[in-house]
Tab-separated table of C-alpha atoms in Angstrom:
chain	number	residue	atom	x	y	z
E	12	UNK	CA	-2.211	-44.123	54.697
E	13	UNK	CA	-0.875	-46.899	52.969
E	14	UNK	CA	1.745	-48.855	54.467
E	15	UNK	CA	2.066	-51.491	51.606
E	16	UNK	CA	2.531	-50.909	48.259
E	17	UNK	CA	0.708	-53.028	45.126
E	18	UNK	CA	3.762	-51.688	42.760
E	19	UNK	CA	7.102	-53.477	42.782
E	20	UNK	CA	9.295	-52.924	45.626
E	21	UNK	CA	12.364	-52.220	42.928
E	22	UNK	CA	10.397	-49.781	40.151
E	23	UNK	CA	9.138	-47.693	43.706
E	24	UNK	CA	12.720	-47.772	44.846
E	25	UNK	CA	13.983	-46.636	41.160
E	26	UNK	CA	10.613	-44.147	41.116
E	27	UNK	CA	12.188	-42.211	44.446
E	28	UNK	CA	15.512	-41.487	43.186
E	29	UNK	CA	14.243	-40.464	40.028
E	30	UNK	CA	12.313	-37.876	42.316
E	31	UNK	CA	14.713	-36.760	44.305
E	32	UNK	CA	16.702	-35.894	41.426
E	33	UNK	CA	14.058	-34.414	39.246
E	34	UNK	CA	12.009	-32.630	41.767
E	35	UNK	CA	12.623	-29.293	41.326
E	36	UNK	CA	13.365	-28.940	37.143
E	37	UNK	CA	11.027	-27.528	34.487
E	38	UNK	CA	8.995	-30.288	32.492
E	39	UNK	CA	8.936	-27.625	29.331
E	40	UNK	CA	10.150	-24.785	28.483
E	41	UNK	CA	7.880	-21.165	29.822
E	42	UNK	CA	5.947	-19.536	27.278
E	43	UNK	CA	9.584	-16.820	27.201
E	44	UNK	CA	11.496	-18.974	26.112
E	45	UNK	CA	9.522	-19.786	23.375
E	46	UNK	CA	7.950	-16.413	22.506
E	47	UNK	CA	12.085	-15.771	22.033
E	48	UNK	CA	12.588	-18.378	20.425
E	49	UNK	CA	9.943	-17.400	17.502
E	50	UNK	CA	11.216	-13.896	17.657
E	51	UNK	CA	14.856	-15.084	16.582
E	52	UNK	CA	13.284	-17.062	13.902
E	53	UNK	CA	10.649	-14.078	12.459
E	54	UNK	CA	12.919	-11.468	12.590
E	55	UNK	CA	15.549	-12.597	9.809
E	56	UNK	CA	12.815	-12.826	7.490
E	57	UNK	CA	10.017	-11.426	5.287
E	58	UNK	CA	9.309	-7.641	5.300
E	59	UNK	CA	11.991	-6.442	8.384
E	60	UNK	CA	14.856	-7.425	5.764
E	61	UNK	CA	13.847	-4.071	3.970
E	62	UNK	CA	14.271	-0.339	5.657
E	63	UNK	CA	12.034	0.923	8.052
E	64	UNK	CA	11.247	3.468	4.655
E	65	UNK	CA	10.716	1.359	2.242
E	66	UNK	CA	8.248	-0.552	4.506
E	67	UNK	CA	6.357	2.821	5.055
E	68	UNK	CA	6.527	3.699	2.058
E	69	UNK	CA	4.815	0.381	0.544
E	70	UNK	CA	2.492	0.580	2.890
E	71	UNK	CA	1.663	4.451	3.687
E	72	UNK	CA	-2.371	4.686	1.973
E	73	UNK	CA	-2.187	2.024	5.376
E	74	UNK	CA	-1.124	3.251	8.485
E	75	UNK	CA	-2.033	7.388	7.558
E	76	UNK	CA	-5.603	6.558	5.696
E	77	UNK	CA	-7.005	7.590	3.037
E	78	UNK	CA	-8.080	11.395	3.982
E	79	UNK	CA	-4.420	11.697	4.459
E	80	UNK	CA	-2.404	9.922	1.427
E	81	UNK	CA	-2.364	12.421	-0.729
E	82	UNK	CA	-1.107	14.605	0.807
E	83	UNK	CA	2.312	13.412	2.457
E	84	UNK	CA	4.928	10.474	1.997
E	85	UNK	CA	7.345	9.483	4.183
E	86	UNK	CA	11.142	10.820	3.327
E	87	UNK	CA	13.817	9.305	6.542
E	88	UNK	CA	14.081	8.085	9.155
E	89	UNK	CA	16.647	9.865	11.718
E	90	UNK	CA	17.743	9.410	14.970
E	91	UNK	CA	19.647	7.905	17.859
E	92	UNK	CA	19.602	5.528	21.140
E	93	UNK	CA	16.516	8.549	22.310
E	94	UNK	CA	13.967	7.259	20.057
E	95	UNK	CA	13.682	7.825	15.761
E	96	UNK	CA	12.413	11.176	14.220
E	97	UNK	CA	10.628	10.301	11.172
E	98	UNK	CA	11.011	13.269	8.430
E	99	UNK	CA	7.476	13.857	6.387
E	100	UNK	CA	7.274	15.418	2.728
E	101	UNK	CA	3.896	17.116	2.519
E	102	UNK	CA	1.955	19.216	-0.292
E	103	UNK	CA	2.254	23.050	1.951
E	104	UNK	CA	-2.202	23.218	1.972
E	105	UNK	CA	-2.105	19.923	3.611
E	106	UNK	CA	0.529	20.730	6.216
E	107	UNK	CA	-1.802	22.159	9.144
E	108	UNK	CA	-4.059	18.656	8.728
E	109	UNK	CA	-1.307	16.966	8.687
E	110	UNK	CA	0.278	18.939	11.447
E	111	UNK	CA	-2.902	18.106	13.519
E	112	UNK	CA	-2.778	14.103	12.792
E	113	UNK	CA	0.843	13.636	13.396
E	114	UNK	CA	0.206	12.524	16.928
E	115	UNK	CA	-1.741	9.715	15.686
E	116	UNK	CA	0.589	9.094	12.439
E	117	UNK	CA	3.411	9.381	14.971
E	118	UNK	CA	1.464	6.270	16.520
E	119	UNK	CA	0.666	4.144	13.765
E	120	UNK	CA	3.979	4.530	12.716
E	121	UNK	CA	5.271	2.858	16.223
E	122	UNK	CA	3.164	0.737	15.714
E	123	UNK	CA	4.484	0.009	11.982
E	124	UNK	CA	8.389	0.772	12.484
E	125	UNK	CA	9.691	-0.979	15.317
E	126	UNK	CA	8.079	1.418	18.068
E	127	UNK	CA	11.229	3.895	18.823
E	128	UNK	CA	9.612	7.009	16.606
E	129	UNK	CA	9.234	9.638	18.506
E	130	UNK	CA	8.479	12.753	17.039
E	131	UNK	CA	7.478	13.948	13.582
E	132	UNK	CA	9.453	16.324	10.868
E	133	UNK	CA	7.303	17.739	8.611
E	134	UNK	CA	9.534	19.238	5.749
E	135	UNK	CA	7.024	21.220	2.693
E	136	UNK	CA	7.544	20.864	-0.893
E	137	UNK	CA	5.857	18.955	-3.799
E	138	UNK	CA	5.574	14.895	-3.690
E	139	UNK	CA	7.848	13.370	-6.084
E	140	UNK	CA	6.724	10.344	-6.556
E	141	UNK	CA	2.768	9.399	-7.044
E	142	UNK	CA	2.796	6.335	-5.927
E	143	UNK	CA	4.552	2.874	-5.926
E	144	UNK	CA	4.273	0.541	-8.608
E	145	UNK	CA	2.997	-2.515	-7.338
E	146	UNK	CA	5.178	-5.418	-9.026
E	147	UNK	CA	2.904	-7.600	-11.581
E	148	UNK	CA	2.749	-10.533	-13.044
E	149	UNK	CA	3.296	-11.554	-16.204
E	150	UNK	CA	0.431	-13.269	-18.658
E	151	UNK	CA	0.918	-15.596	-20.667
E	152	UNK	CA	-2.483	-16.777	-23.007
E	153	UNK	CA	-4.494	-19.876	-22.697
E	154	UNK	CA	-3.813	-22.008	-24.740
E	155	UNK	CA	-6.937	-23.895	-26.609
E	156	UNK	CA	-6.388	-27.178	-24.787
E	157	UNK	CA	-6.292	-25.389	-21.373
E	158	UNK	CA	-9.296	-24.532	-22.224
E	159	UNK	CA	-11.061	-27.284	-23.285
E	160	UNK	CA	-9.862	-29.112	-19.691
E	161	UNK	CA	-10.855	-26.492	-18.036
E	162	UNK	CA	-13.957	-26.195	-19.527
E	163	UNK	CA	-14.080	-30.302	-19.222
E	164	UNK	CA	-13.341	-30.357	-15.089
E	165	UNK	CA	-16.376	-27.769	-14.520
E	166	UNK	CA	-19.075	-29.707	-16.714
E	167	UNK	CA	-20.747	-31.584	-13.934
E	168	UNK	CA	-20.901	-27.720	-12.093
E	169	UNK	CA	-24.733	-26.891	-12.981
E	170	UNK	CA	-24.440	-23.460	-11.993
E	171	UNK	CA	-23.552	-21.760	-14.679
E	172	UNK	CA	-22.078	-18.401	-12.861
E	173	UNK	CA	-20.434	-20.337	-10.530
E	174	UNK	CA	-18.754	-22.010	-13.203
E	175	UNK	CA	-17.451	-19.189	-14.939
E	176	UNK	CA	-16.512	-18.078	-12.074
E	177	UNK	CA	-14.214	-21.235	-11.757
E	178	UNK	CA	-13.128	-21.247	-14.869
E	179	UNK	CA	-11.469	-17.822	-14.876
E	180	UNK	CA	-9.726	-18.453	-11.717
E	181	UNK	CA	-8.724	-21.163	-13.270
E	182	UNK	CA	-7.852	-19.547	-16.353
E	183	UNK	CA	-6.025	-16.858	-13.396
E	184	UNK	CA	-3.543	-18.759	-12.246
E	185	UNK	CA	-2.336	-20.823	-15.466
E	186	UNK	CA	-1.032	-17.890	-17.304
E	187	UNK	CA	0.137	-16.288	-14.736
E	188	UNK	CA	3.940	-16.800	-15.094
E	189	UNK	CA	5.771	-17.502	-12.137
E	190	UNK	CA	9.882	-17.169	-12.967
E	191	UNK	CA	10.201	-20.200	-9.884
E	192	UNK	CA	7.605	-23.085	-11.341
E	193	UNK	CA	7.616	-24.879	-14.473
E	194	UNK	CA	4.485	-24.561	-16.853
E	195	UNK	CA	1.887	-26.744	-16.207
E	196	UNK	CA	2.424	-28.635	-19.408
E	197	UNK	CA	6.441	-29.970	-18.236
E	198	UNK	CA	5.606	-31.304	-14.516
E	199	UNK	CA	5.931	-34.265	-13.889
E	200	UNK	CA	2.554	-36.706	-12.719
E	201	UNK	CA	2.278	-37.213	-9.764
């Protein structure tokens, strides 16, 4: 053990005082605190703003798969503190098939809609809607000047199929009409 320090004795005394008061404090927040903060931030955004049934209706094809999708649709989610019950509208001919797959559907829906679906109620009847319509973006025609600018920028690419694909991508980007962005000609120069 070294009895004599090479450091300044005053600084060493200050360090001992600091250690006396800071020894048991955490240097960084634990991972659980970071996880809670992230959950608080993400809980209020994204698809969670929609009711659970609307989320299920939009993602129903992904949840049940291509085999069951044509035969059933989610109708509503009801329930209380013991858990929620998902009501499915099923065409009568496919009711036994859906009943057989009910536990698998329940597990998948629990993951998608919040984790507390305890049962599935099957209601037989005709499906009223075939599938939700996807929102379409408005397209405007590509001007000749924009087409020439695309061709000029991709002129240096030797592979013709790659150049055609890049021109098609550029045309799709330029013709997509976003209501919150301005047109390429009216953007300020950067």
